[in-house]
PDB file of C-alpha atoms in Angstrom:
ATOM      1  CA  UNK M 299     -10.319  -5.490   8.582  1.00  0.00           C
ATOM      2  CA  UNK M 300     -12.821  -7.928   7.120  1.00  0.00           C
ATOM      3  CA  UNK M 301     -16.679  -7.289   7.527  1.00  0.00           C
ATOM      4  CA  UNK M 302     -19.951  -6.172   6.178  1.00  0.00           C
ATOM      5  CA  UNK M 303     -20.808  -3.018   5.086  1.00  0.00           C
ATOM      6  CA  UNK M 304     -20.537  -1.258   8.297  1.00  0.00           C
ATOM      7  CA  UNK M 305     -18.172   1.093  10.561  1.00  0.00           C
ATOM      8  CA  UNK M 306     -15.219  -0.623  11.087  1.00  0.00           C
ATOM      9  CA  UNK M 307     -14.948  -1.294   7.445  1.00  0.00           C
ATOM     10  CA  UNK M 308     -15.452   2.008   6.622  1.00  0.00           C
ATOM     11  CA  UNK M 309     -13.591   3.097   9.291  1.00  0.00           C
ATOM     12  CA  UNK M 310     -10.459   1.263   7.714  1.00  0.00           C
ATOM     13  CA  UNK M 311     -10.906   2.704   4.397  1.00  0.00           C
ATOM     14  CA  UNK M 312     -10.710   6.276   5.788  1.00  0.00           C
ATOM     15  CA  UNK M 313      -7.578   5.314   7.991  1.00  0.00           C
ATOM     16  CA  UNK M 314      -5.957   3.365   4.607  1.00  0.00           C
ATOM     17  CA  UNK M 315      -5.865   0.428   6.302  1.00  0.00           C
ATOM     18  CA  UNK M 316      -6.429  -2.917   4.522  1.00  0.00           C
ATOM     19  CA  UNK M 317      -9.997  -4.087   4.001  1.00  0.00           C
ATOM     20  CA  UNK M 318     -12.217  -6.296   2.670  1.00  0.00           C
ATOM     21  CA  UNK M 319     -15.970  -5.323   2.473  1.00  0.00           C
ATOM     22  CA  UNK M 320     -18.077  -8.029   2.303  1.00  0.00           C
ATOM     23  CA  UNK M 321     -21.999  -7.701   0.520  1.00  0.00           C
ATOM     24  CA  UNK M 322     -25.315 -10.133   0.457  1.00  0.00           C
ATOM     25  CA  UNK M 323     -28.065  -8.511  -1.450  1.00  0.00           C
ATOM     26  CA  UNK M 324     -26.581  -4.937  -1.468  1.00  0.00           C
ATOM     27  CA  UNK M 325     -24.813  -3.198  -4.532  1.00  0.00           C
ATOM     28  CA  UNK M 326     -21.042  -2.886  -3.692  1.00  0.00           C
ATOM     29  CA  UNK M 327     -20.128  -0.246  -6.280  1.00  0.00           C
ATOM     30  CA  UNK M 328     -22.913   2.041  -4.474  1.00  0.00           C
ATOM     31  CA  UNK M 329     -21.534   2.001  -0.967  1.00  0.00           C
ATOM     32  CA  UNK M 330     -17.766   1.391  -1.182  1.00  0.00           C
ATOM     33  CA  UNK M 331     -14.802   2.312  -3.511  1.00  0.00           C
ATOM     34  CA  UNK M 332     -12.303   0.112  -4.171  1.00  0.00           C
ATOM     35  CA  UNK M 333      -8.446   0.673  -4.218  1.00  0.00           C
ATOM     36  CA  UNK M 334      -4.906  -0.965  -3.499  1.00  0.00           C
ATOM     37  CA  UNK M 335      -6.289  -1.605  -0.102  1.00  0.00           C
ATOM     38  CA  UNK M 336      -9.615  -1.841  -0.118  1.00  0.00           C
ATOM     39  CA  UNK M 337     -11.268  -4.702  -2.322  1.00  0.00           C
ATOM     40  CA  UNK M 338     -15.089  -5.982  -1.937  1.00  0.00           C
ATOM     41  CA  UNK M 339     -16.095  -9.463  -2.661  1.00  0.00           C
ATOM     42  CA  UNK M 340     -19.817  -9.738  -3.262  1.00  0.00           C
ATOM     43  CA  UNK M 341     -22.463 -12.856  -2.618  1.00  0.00           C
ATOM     44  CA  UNK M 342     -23.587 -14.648  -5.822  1.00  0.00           C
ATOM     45  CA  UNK M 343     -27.018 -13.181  -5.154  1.00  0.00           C
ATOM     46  CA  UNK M 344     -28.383 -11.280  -8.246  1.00  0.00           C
ATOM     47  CA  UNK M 345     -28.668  -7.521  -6.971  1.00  0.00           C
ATOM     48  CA  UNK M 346     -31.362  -5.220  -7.346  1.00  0.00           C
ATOM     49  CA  UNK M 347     -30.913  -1.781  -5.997  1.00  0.00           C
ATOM     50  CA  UNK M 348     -34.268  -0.725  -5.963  1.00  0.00           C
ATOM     51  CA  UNK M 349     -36.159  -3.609  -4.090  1.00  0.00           C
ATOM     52  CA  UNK M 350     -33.378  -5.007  -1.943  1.00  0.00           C
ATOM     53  CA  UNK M 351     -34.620  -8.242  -0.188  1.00  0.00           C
ATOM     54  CA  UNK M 352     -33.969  -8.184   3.012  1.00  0.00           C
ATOM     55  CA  UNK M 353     -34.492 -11.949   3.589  1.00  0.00           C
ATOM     56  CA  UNK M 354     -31.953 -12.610   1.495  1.00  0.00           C
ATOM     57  CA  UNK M 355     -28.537 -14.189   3.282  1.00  0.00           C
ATOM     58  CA  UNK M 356     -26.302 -14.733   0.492  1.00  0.00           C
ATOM     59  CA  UNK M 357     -23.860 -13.299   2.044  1.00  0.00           C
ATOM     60  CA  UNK M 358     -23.377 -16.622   4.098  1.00  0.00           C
ATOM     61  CA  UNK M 359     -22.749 -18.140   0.321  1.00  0.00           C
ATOM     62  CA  UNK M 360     -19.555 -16.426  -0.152  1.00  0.00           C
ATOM     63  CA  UNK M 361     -16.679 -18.608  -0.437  1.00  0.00           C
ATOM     64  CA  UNK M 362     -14.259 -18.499   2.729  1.00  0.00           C
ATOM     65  CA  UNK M 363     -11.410 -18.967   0.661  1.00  0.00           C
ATOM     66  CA  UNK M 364     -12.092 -16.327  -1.592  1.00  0.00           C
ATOM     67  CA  UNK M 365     -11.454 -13.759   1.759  1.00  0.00           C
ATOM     68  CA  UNK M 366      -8.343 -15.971   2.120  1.00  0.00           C
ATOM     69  CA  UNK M 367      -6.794 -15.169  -1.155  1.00  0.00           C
ATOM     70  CA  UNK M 368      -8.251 -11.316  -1.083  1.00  0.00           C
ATOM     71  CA  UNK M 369      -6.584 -10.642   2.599  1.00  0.00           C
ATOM     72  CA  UNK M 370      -3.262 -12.414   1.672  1.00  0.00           C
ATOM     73  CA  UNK M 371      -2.990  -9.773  -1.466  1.00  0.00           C
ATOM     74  CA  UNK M 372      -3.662  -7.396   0.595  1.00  0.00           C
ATOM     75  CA  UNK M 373      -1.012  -7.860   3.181  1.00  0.00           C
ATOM     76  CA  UNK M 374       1.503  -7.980   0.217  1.00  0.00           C
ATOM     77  CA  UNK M 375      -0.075  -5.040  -1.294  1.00  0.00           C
ATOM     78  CA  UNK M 376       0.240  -3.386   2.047  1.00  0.00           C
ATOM     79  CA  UNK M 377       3.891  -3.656   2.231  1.00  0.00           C
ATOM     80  CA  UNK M 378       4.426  -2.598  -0.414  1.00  0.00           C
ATOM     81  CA  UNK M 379       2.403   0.617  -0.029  1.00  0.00           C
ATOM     82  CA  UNK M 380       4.551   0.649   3.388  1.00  0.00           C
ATOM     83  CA  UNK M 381       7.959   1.002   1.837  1.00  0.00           C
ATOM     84  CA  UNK M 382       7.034   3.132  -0.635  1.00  0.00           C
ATOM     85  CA  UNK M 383       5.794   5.624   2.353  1.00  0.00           C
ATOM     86  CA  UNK M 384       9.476   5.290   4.319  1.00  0.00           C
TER      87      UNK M 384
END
């Protein structure tokens, strides 16, 4: 699953699926944790937690190959968590 901070991201986390969490102006290590399957790839926007600017699209600024790289370790990283569980 790759998306914003929303449901079906979270939604993956809690089913230990592979995910990628993408964030704009928003501070990643406040709404996500991050694990073998679960990575977050933030927007090159500086981040302030307590006046978050909510004209601020950054998140259009992250690199798309940077979610390329991040989902094709996950898929390994998922296979192997898969044959460790058989």
């Amino acid at each position: 699953m790759i998306g914003g901070d929303s449901g079906p991201t979270h939604f993956a986390w809690a089913l230990n699926r592979p995910s990628i969490t993408l964030f704009g102006p928003t501070p990643a290590r406040r709404n996500t944790l991050e694990g073998a399957l679960n990575k977050t790839i933030s927007s090159p926007s500086s981040v302030d937690p307590m006046h978050l600017n909510r004209n601020d699209f950054s998140i259009a600024e992250i690199d798309p190959e940077e979610i390329v790289q991040v989902g094709r370790e996950l898929l390994v990283s998922d296979k192997a968590v898969s044959k460790e569980g058989n």
